[in-house]
Coordinates of C-alpha atoms and ligand atoms in Angstrom, one line a residue:
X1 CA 0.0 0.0 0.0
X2 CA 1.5 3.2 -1.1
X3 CA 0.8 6.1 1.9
X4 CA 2.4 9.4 1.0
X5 CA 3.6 12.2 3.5
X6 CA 0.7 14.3 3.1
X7 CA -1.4 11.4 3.8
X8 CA 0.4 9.9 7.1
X9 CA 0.5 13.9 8.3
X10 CA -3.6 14.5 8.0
X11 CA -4.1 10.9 9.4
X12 CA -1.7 11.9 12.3
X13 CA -4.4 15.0 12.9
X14 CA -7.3 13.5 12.1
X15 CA -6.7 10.5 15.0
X16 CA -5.4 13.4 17.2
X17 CA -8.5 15.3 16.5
X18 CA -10.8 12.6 17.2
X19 CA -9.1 11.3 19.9
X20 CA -10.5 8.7 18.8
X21 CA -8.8 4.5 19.7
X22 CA -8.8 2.9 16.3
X23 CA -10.3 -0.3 15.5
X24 CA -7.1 -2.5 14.8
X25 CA -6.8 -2.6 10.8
X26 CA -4.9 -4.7 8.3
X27 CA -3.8 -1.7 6.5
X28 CA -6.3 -2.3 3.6
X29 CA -5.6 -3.1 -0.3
X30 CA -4.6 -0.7 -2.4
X31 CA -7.7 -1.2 -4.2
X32 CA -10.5 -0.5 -2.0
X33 CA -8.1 2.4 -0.7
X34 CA -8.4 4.1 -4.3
X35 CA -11.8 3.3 -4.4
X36 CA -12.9 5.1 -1.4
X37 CA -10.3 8.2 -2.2
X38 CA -11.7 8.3 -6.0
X39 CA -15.3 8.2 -4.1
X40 CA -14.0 10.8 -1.6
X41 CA -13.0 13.0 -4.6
X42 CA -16.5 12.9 -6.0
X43 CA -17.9 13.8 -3.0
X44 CA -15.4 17.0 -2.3
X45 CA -16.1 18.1 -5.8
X46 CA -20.1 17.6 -5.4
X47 CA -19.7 19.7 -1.9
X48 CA -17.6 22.0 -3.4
X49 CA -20.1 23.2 -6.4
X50 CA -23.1 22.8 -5.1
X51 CA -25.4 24.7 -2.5
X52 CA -28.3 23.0 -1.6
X53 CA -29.5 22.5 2.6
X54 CA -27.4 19.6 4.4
X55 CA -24.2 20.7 3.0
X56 CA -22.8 20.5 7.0
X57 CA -23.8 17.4 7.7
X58 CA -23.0 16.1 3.9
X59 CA -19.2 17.7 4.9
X60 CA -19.5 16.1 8.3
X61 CA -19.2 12.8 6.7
X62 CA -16.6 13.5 4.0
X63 CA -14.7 14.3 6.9
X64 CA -15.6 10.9 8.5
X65 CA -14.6 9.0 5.5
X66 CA -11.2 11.5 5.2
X67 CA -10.2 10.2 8.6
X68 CA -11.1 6.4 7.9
X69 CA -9.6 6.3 5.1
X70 CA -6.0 8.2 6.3
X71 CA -6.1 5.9 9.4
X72 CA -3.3 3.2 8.6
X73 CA -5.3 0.9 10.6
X74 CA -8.3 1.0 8.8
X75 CA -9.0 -2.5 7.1
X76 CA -10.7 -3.2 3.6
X77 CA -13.9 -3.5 6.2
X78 CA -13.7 0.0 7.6
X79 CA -13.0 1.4 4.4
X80 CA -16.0 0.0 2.8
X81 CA -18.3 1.2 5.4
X82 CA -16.7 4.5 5.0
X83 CA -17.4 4.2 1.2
X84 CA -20.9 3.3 2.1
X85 CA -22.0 5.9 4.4
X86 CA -20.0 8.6 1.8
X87 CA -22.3 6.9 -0.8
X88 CA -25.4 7.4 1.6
X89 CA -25.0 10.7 2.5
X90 CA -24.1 12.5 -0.8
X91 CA -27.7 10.7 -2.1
X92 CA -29.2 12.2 1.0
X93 CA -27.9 15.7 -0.3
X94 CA -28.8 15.4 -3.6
X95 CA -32.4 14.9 -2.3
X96 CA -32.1 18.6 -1.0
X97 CA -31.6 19.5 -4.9
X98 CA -34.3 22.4 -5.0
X99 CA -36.8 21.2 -8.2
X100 CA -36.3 23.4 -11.2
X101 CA -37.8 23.3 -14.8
X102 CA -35.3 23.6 -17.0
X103 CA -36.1 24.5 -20.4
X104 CA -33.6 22.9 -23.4
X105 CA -34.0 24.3 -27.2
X106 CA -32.8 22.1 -29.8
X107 CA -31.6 23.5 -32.8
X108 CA -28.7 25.6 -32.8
X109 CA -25.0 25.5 -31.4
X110 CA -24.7 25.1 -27.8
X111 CA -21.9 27.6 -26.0
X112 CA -19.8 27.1 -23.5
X113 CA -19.0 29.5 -19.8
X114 CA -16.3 30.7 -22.4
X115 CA -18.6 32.0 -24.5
X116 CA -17.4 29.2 -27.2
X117 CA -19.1 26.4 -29.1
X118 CA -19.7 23.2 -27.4
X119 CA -17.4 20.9 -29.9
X120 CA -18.5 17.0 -28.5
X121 CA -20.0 15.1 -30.6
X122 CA -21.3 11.8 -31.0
X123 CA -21.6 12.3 -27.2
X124 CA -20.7 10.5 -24.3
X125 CA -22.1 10.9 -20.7
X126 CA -21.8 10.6 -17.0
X127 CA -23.3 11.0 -14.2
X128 CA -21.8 12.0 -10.8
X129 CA -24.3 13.3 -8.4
X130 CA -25.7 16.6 -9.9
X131 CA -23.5 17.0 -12.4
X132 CA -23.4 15.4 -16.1
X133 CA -19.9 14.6 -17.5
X134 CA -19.8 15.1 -21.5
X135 CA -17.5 13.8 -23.8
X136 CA -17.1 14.1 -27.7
X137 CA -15.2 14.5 -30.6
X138 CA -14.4 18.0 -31.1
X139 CA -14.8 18.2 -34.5
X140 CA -13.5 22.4 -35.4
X141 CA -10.6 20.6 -36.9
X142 CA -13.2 18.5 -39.3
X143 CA -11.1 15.4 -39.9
X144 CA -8.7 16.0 -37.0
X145 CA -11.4 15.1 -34.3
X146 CA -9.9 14.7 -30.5
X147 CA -11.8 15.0 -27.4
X148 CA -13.4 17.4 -24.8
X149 CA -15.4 17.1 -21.9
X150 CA -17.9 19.8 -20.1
X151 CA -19.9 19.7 -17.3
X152 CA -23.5 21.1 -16.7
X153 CA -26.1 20.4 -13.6
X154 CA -29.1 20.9 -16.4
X155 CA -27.9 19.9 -19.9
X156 CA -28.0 23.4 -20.9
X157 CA -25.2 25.4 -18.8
X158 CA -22.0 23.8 -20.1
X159 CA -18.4 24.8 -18.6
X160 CA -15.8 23.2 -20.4
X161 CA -14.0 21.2 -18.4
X162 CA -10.8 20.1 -20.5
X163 CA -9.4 18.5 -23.8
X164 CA -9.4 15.3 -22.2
X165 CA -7.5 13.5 -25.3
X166 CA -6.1 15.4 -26.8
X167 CA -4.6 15.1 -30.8
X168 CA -0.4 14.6 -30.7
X169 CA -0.3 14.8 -26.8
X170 CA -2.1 11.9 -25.5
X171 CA -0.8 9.6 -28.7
X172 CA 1.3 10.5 -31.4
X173 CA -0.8 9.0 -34.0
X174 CA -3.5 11.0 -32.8
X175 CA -4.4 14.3 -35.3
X176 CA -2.4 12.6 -38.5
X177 CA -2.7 9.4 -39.0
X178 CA -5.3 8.4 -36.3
X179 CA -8.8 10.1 -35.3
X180 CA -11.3 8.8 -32.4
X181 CA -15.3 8.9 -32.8
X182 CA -18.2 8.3 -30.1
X183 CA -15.8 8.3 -27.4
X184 CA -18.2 7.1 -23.9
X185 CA -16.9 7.3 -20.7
X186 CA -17.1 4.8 -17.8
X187 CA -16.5 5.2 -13.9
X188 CA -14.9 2.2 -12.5
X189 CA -16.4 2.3 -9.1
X190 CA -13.5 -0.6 -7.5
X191 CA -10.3 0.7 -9.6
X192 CA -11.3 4.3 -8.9
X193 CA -10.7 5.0 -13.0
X194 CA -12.6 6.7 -15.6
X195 CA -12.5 4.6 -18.5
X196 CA -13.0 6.2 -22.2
X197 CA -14.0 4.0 -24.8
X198 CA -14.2 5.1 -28.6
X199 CA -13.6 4.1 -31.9
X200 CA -9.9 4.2 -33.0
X201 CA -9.8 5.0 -36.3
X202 CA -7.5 5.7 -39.4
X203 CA -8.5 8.7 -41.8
X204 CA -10.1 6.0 -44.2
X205 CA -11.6 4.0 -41.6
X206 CA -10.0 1.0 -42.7
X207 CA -8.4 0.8 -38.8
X208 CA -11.9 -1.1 -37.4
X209 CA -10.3 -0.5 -33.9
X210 CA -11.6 0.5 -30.9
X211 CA -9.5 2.3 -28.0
X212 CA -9.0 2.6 -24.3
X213 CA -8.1 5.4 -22.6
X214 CA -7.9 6.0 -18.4
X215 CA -7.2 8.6 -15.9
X216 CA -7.7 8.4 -12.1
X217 CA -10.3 12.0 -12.1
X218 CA -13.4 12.4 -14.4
X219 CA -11.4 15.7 -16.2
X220 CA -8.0 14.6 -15.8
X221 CA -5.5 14.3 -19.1
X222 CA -6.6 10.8 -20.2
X223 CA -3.9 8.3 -20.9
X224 CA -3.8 5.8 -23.5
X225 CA -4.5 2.6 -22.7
X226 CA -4.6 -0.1 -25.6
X227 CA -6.1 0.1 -29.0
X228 CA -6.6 -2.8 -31.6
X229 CA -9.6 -4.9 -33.1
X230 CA -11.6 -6.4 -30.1
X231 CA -10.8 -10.0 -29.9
X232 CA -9.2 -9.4 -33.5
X233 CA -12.7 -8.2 -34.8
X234 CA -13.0 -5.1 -37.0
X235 CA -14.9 -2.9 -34.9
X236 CA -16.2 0.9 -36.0
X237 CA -19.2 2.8 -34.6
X238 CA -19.5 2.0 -30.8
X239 CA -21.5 2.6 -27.5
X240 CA -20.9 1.6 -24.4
X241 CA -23.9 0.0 -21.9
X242 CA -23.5 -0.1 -18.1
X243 CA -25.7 -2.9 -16.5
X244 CA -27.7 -2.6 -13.2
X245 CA -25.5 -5.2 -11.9
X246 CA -22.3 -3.4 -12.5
X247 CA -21.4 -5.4 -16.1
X248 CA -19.9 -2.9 -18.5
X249 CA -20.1 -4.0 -22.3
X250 CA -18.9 -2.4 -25.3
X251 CA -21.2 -2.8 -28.6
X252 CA -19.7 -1.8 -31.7
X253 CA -20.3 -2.6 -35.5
X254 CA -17.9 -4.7 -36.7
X255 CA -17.0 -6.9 -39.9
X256 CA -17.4 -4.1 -41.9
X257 CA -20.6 -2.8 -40.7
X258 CA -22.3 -6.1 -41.1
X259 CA -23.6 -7.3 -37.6
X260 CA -23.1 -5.1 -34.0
X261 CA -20.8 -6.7 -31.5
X262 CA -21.8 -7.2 -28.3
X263 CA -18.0 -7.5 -25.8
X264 CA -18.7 -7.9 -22.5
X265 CA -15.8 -6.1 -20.7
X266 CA -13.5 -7.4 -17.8
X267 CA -14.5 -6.0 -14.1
X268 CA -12.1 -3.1 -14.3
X269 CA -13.7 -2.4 -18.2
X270 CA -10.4 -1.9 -19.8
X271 CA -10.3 -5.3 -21.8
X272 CA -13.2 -7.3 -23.9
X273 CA -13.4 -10.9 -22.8
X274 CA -16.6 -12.1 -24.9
X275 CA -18.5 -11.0 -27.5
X276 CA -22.1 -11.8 -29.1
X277 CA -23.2 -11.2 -32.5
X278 CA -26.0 -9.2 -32.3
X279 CA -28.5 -8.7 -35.9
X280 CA -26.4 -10.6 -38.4
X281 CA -26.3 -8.8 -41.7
X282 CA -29.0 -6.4 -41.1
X283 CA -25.8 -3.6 -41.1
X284 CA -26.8 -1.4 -38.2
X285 CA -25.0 1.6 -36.7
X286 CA -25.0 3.9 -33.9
X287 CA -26.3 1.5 -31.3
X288 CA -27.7 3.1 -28.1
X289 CA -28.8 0.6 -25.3
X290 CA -30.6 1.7 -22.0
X291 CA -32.8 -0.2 -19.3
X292 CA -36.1 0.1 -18.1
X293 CA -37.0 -2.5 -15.4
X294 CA -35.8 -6.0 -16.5
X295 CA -36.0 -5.4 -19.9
X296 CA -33.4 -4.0 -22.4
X297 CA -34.1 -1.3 -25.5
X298 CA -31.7 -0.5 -28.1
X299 CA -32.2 1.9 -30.7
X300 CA -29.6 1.9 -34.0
X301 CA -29.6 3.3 -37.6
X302 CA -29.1 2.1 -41.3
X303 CA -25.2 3.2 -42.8
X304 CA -25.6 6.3 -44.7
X305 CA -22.6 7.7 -43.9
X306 CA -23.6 11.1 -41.9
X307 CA -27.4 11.2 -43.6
X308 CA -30.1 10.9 -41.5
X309 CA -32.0 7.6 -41.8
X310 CA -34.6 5.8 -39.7
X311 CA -34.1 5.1 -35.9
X312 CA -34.8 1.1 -35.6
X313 CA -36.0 -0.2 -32.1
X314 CA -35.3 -3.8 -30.7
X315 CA -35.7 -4.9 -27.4
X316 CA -35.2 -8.3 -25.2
X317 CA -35.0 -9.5 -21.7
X318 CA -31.5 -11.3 -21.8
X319 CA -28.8 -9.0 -23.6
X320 CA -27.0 -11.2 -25.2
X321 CA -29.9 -13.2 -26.9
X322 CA -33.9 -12.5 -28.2
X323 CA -33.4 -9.1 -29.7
X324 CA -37.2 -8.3 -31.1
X325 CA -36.9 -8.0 -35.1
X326 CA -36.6 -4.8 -35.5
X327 CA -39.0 -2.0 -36.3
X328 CA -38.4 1.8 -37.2
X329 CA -39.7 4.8 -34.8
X330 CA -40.2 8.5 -35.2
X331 CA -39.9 9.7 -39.0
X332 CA -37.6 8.0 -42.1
X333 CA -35.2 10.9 -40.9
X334 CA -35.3 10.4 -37.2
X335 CA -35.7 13.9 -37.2
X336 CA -32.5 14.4 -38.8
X337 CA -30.4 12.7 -36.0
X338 CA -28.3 9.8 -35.9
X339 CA -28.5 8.1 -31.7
X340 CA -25.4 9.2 -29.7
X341 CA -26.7 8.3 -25.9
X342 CA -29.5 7.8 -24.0
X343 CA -29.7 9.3 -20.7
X344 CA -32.2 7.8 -17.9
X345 CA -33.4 10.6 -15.6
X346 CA -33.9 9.3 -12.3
X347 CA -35.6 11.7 -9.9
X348 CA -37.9 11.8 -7.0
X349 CA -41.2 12.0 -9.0
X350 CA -40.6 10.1 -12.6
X351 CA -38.0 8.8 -14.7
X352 CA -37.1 10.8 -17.9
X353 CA -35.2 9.4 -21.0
X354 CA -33.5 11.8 -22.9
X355 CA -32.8 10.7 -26.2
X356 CA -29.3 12.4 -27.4
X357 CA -28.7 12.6 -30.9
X358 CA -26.3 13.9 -33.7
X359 CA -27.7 16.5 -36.2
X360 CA -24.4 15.5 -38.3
X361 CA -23.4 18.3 -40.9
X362 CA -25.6 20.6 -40.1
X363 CA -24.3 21.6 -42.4
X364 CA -21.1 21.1 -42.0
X365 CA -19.1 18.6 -39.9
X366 CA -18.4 21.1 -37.1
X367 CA -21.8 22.6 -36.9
X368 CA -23.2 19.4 -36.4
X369 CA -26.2 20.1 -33.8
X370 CA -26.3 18.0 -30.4
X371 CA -30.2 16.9 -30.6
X372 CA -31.8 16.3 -27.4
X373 CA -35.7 15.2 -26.6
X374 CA -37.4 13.0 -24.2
X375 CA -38.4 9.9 -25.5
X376 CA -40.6 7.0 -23.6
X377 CA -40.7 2.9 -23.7
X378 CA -43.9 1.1 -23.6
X379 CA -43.5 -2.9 -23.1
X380 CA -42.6 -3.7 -26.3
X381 CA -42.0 0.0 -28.2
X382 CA -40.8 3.2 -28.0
X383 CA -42.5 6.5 -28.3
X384 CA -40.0 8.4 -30.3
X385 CA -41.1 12.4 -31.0
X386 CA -39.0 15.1 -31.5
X387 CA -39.7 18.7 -29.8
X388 CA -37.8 22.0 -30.8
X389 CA -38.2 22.7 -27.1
X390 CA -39.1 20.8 -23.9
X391 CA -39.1 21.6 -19.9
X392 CA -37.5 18.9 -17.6
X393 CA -36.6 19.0 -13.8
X394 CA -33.3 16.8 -12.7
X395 CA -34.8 16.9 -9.1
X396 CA -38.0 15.1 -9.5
X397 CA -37.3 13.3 -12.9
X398 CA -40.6 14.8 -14.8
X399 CA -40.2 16.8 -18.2
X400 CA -43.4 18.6 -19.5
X401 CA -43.9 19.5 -23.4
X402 CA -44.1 23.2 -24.2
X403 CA -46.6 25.1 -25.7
X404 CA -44.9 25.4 -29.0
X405 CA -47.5 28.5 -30.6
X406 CA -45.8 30.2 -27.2
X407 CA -43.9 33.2 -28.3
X408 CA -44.9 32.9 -31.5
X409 CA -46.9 35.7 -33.8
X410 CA -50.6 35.5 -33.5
X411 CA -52.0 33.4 -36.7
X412 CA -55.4 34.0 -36.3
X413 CA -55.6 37.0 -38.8
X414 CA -53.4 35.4 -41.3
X415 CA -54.9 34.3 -45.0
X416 CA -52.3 32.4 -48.0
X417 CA -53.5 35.0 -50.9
X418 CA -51.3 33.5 -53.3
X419 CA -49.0 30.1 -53.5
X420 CA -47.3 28.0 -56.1
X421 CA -49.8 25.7 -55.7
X422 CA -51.2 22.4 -53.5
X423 CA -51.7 18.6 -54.1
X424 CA -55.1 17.6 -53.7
X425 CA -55.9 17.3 -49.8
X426 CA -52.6 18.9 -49.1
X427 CA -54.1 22.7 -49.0
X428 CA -51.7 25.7 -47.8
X429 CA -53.8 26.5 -45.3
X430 CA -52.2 23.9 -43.5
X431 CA -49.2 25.7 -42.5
X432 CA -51.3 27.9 -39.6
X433 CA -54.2 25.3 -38.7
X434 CA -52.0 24.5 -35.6
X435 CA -52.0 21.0 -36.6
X436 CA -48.6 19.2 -36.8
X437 CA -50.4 16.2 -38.7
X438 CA -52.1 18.1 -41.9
X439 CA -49.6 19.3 -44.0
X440 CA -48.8 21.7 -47.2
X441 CA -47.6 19.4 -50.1
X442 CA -47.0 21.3 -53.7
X443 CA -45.5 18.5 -55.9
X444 CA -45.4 21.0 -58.8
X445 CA -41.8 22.2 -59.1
X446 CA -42.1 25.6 -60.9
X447 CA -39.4 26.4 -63.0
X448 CA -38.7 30.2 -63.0
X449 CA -36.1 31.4 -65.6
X450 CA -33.9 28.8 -67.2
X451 CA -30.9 27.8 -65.0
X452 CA -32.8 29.5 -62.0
X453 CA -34.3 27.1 -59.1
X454 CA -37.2 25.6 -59.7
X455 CA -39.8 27.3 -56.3
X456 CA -42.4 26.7 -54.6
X457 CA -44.0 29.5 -52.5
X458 CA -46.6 31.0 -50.2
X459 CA -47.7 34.4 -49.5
X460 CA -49.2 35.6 -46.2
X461 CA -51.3 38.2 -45.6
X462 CA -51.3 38.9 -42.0
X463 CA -54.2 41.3 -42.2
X464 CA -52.4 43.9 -39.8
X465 CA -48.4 44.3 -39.2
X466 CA -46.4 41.8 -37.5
X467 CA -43.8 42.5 -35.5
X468 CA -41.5 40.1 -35.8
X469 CA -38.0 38.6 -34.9
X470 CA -37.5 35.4 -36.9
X471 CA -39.9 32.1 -38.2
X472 CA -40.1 28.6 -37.7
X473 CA -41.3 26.3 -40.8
X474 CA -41.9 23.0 -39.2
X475 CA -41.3 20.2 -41.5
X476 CA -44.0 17.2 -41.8
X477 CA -42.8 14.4 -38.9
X478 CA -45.2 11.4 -40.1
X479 CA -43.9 8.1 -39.9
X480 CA -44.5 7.4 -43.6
X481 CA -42.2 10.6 -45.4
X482 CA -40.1 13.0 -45.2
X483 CA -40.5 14.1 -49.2
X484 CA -40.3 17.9 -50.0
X485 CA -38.3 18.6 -46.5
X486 CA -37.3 22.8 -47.1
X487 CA -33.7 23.2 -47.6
X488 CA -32.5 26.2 -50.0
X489 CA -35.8 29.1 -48.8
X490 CA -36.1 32.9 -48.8
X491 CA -38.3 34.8 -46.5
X492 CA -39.4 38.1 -48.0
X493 CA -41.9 40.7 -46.5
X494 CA -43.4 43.4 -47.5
X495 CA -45.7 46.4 -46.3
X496 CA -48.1 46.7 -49.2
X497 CA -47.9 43.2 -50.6
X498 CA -46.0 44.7 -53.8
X499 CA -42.7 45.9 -52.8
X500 CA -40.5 42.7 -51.6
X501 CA -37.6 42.5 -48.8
X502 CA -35.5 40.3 -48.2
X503 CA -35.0 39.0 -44.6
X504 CA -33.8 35.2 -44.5
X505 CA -32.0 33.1 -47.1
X506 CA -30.0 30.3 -47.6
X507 CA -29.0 27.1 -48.8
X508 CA -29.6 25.5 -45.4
X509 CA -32.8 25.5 -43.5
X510 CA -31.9 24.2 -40.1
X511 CA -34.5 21.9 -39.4
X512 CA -37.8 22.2 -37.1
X513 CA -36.3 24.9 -35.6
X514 CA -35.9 28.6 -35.0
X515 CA -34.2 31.1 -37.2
X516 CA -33.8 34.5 -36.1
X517 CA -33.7 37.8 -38.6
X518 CA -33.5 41.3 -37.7
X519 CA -36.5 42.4 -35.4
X520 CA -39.1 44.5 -37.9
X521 CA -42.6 44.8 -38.9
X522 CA -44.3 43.8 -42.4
X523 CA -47.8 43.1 -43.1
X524 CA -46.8 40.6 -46.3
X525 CA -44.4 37.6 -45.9
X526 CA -43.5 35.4 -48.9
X527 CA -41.9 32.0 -48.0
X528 CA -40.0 30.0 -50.9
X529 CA -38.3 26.8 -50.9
X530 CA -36.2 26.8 -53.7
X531 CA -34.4 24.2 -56.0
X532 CA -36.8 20.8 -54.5
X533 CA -38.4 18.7 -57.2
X534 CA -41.6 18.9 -54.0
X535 CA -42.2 21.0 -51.1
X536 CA -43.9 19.9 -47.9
X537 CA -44.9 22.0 -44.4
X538 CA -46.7 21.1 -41.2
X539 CA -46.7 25.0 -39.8
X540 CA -45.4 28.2 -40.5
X541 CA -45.3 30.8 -37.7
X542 CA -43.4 34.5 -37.1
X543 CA -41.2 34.6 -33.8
X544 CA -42.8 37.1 -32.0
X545 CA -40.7 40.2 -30.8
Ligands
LIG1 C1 -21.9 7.4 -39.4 C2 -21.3 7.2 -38.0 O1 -22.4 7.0 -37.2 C3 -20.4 8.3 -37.6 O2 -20.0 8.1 -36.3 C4 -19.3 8.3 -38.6 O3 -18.6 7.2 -38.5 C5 -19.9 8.4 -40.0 N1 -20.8 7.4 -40.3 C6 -18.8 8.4 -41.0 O4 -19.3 8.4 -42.3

């Protein structure tokens, strides 16, 4: 057992302190030492930013476990009841968390407390106490991607904690010749280590590896660890799964993208000792696995590279055996994601599943969105709905949908008084009856001069002025299309209905979400998406100023 001078010294203080006589100790493993200081780290760090009632008592017993675990006569036995009462009494003040609704916006670029993009994605996640650890690729470099963490109590305040892997520094291959993707972190509750997983990769993927990488605190510099082909087998897009009974597994495409991988991992989760071959040939991706009761729910995508395809859900009662066949949820895009993590909300009311997703190139690598919306299992399904915006509370587990007309412009003025035109049962009125489920269709793509983009267009007449601040054009989400999804639009207004402005335009439509323009005030807005063979919109609405 290693004991350094600071150590012995604050052991020597804490028994003079306490006065205490000592329970005669074996001295302890170095193990379940590291275990309860990792443990006691946690704790100082949960103290340390947080304020909620208790604190005293919560650092009463750090201090408790501070002096057990300095003793050199504590035992693997005192230690562990240290570890246990630490464990007890930091859930106790979590319980004094004060409920909060948070509100989270999908859509745009997340920032940092330095005012800078959040760069992680393909995103990784852990919980310790309050506080949500995230990992991901930070793509700014596009094909260079390393990897940061941040930390946030709400999933919407992130402070950047460190570039936890970092390109050159932690390997030399990393940044040239080697990139990672999805990295996932792990806490190793009996060797004290966080435990990175990702997919090691060459710049033409033709690597298949996965890699490990450790380091003794959740922000520390990660080290590397191993890298190679789990139990030889090519291995690309990954996710990790923690069991309720402490088994960690890695699950990873492999043989070329034709089956996933299921690898059990070894008690201290740095090595695969077994593996199951999960949907043989069906060519899934992205697999995300969480829990609910006793059974298991994984949701996975097609290979399109980084297009959107449908979000497939399979379930079973025994991990490694009786996946259901599996069947597709949400819309064919899966609302323009791809699955990075599912996060289980635990709280003192409800459970909440937050399905966390990549909006790859949106539209470019780096401004790939983080996608986040709470999604639900039934016994043998899974309710899977994107929302532009949602409330949730971390204390008591519940989220609650948002009005989504709220802030908006008041519609019930507005008339279409001209359009490009509408398929049969697919009227333009659609866009402001409220209704997410009728929808605008115009399958008639009208050319406009030669070599110009073919359009298709609305025109509102507000019947008063509007003062606005920006729009949302909600795509259709059934389950059956996504045809005539708005990409290249204009957004022109107009006082009289004869003299046009533009406001908004671009080859990029973010989608089901907000765009912004400078705050005015027109009577006449003209909405065009441009260069689509069909166009199709569930709502239109003006962001209210
Ligand atoms: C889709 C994967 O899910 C991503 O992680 C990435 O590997 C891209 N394919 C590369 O095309």
């Amino acid at each position: 057992m290693r004991l350094s001078r600071n150590v012995i010294a604050a052991a020597t203080i804490a028994m003079a302190c306490q006065g205490a006589v000592w329970a005669l100790g074996n001295g302890g493993s170095d193990a379940q030492q590291k275990r309860l200081e990792s443990h006691l780290r946690i704790a100082r760090d949960f103290a340390t930013n947080s304020d909620y009632a208790g604190k005293e008592t919560f650092r009463k017993a750090i201090t408790l476990a501070e002096q057990v675990n300095a003793n050199p006569a504590s035992g693997d036995k005192e230690r562990q009841q240290a570890l246990e009462a630490l464990k007890k009494a930091s859930k106790e003040y979590l319980a004094n968390r004060p409920g909060e609704w948070v509100r989270i916006k999908n859509g745009k670029m997340w920032t940092d407390d330095r005012g800078r993009e959040v760069q992680a994605h393909g995103a990784g996640f852990i919980l310790l106490n309050d506080t949500y650890y995230m990992i991901g690729e930070d793509r700014s470099d596009k094909w260079r991607p390393d990897v940061n963490m941040y930390s946030s109590k709400d999933l919407k305040n992130w402070k950047f904690e460190n570039k936890i892997i970092a390109n050159e520094k932690t390997h030399p291959e990393l940044g040239s010749t080697r990139m990672i993707e999805r990295p996932k972190l792990f806490f190793n509750d009996s060797t004290g280590q966080f435990v990175v997983w990702c997919h090691w990769e060459a710049r033409d993927y033709s690597a298949s590896e996965a890699g490990v990488f450790v380091s003794d605190s959740v922000a520390g510099d990660y080290t590397f660890h191993s890298g190679g082909r789990p139990l030889g087998i090519k291995s690309r897009d990954c996710n990790i799964f923690l069991d309720d009974d402490g088994t960690a597994y890695f699950i990873s495409t492999i043989e070329e993208n034709t089956d996933l991988g299921l690898f059990r991992l070894s008690d201290d989760y740095l090595e695969p000792v077994d593996y199951t071959v999960l949907f043989p040939g069906d060519r899934r991706e992205a697999p995300a696995i969480a829990r609910k009761g006793d059974r298991y729910y994984m949701l996975s995508s097609a290979c399109t590279g980084w297009d959107p395809n449908p979000a497939n859900l399979s379930y079973t009662d025994t991990l490694t055996k009786g996946w259901s066949p599996l069947h597709k949820v949400g819309n064919p895009i899966a609302f323009d994601t791809q699955a990075a993590s599912i996060i289980k909300v635990e709280g003192s009311k409800d459970t909440t599943y937050l399905y966390i997703g990549d909006r790859w190139q949106d539209p470019n690598l780096p401004e790939s969105k983080t996608i986040i919306f709470p999604i639900s299992f039934t016994d043998t399904d899974c309710a899977f709905n994107y929302v532009p915006e949602f409330d949730i509370n971390f204390a008591t587990g519940e989220w609650r949908p948002v009005d989504l007309r709220e802030g908006m412009a008041d519609r019930s003025g507005w008339k279409v008084i001209e359009s490009s035109g509408e398929k049969a049962g697919n009227p333009v009125g659609n866009i402001f009856d409220g209704d997410l489920t009728t929808i605008w269709i115009d399958e008639a793509a009208t050319p406009t001069a030669e070599g110009e983009d073919a359009i298709q267009y609305f025109v509102i007449d507000a019947g008063k002025p509007v003062a606005y601040k920006g729009f949302r054009a909600t795509p259709r989400s059934d389950a059956g299309s996504s045809e005539g999804l708005v990409r290249k639009y204009r957004l022109e207004t107009s006082a009289d209905g004869k003299k046009w402005a533009t406001v908004s335009e671009g080859d990029w439509l973010p989608y089901w979400t907000y765009v912004d323009t400078d705050p005015e005030s027109a009577r006449y807005f003209r909405f065009s998406s441009l260069g689509n063979h069909s166009t199709s919109l569930a709502e239109f609405d003006l962001i209210a100023q």
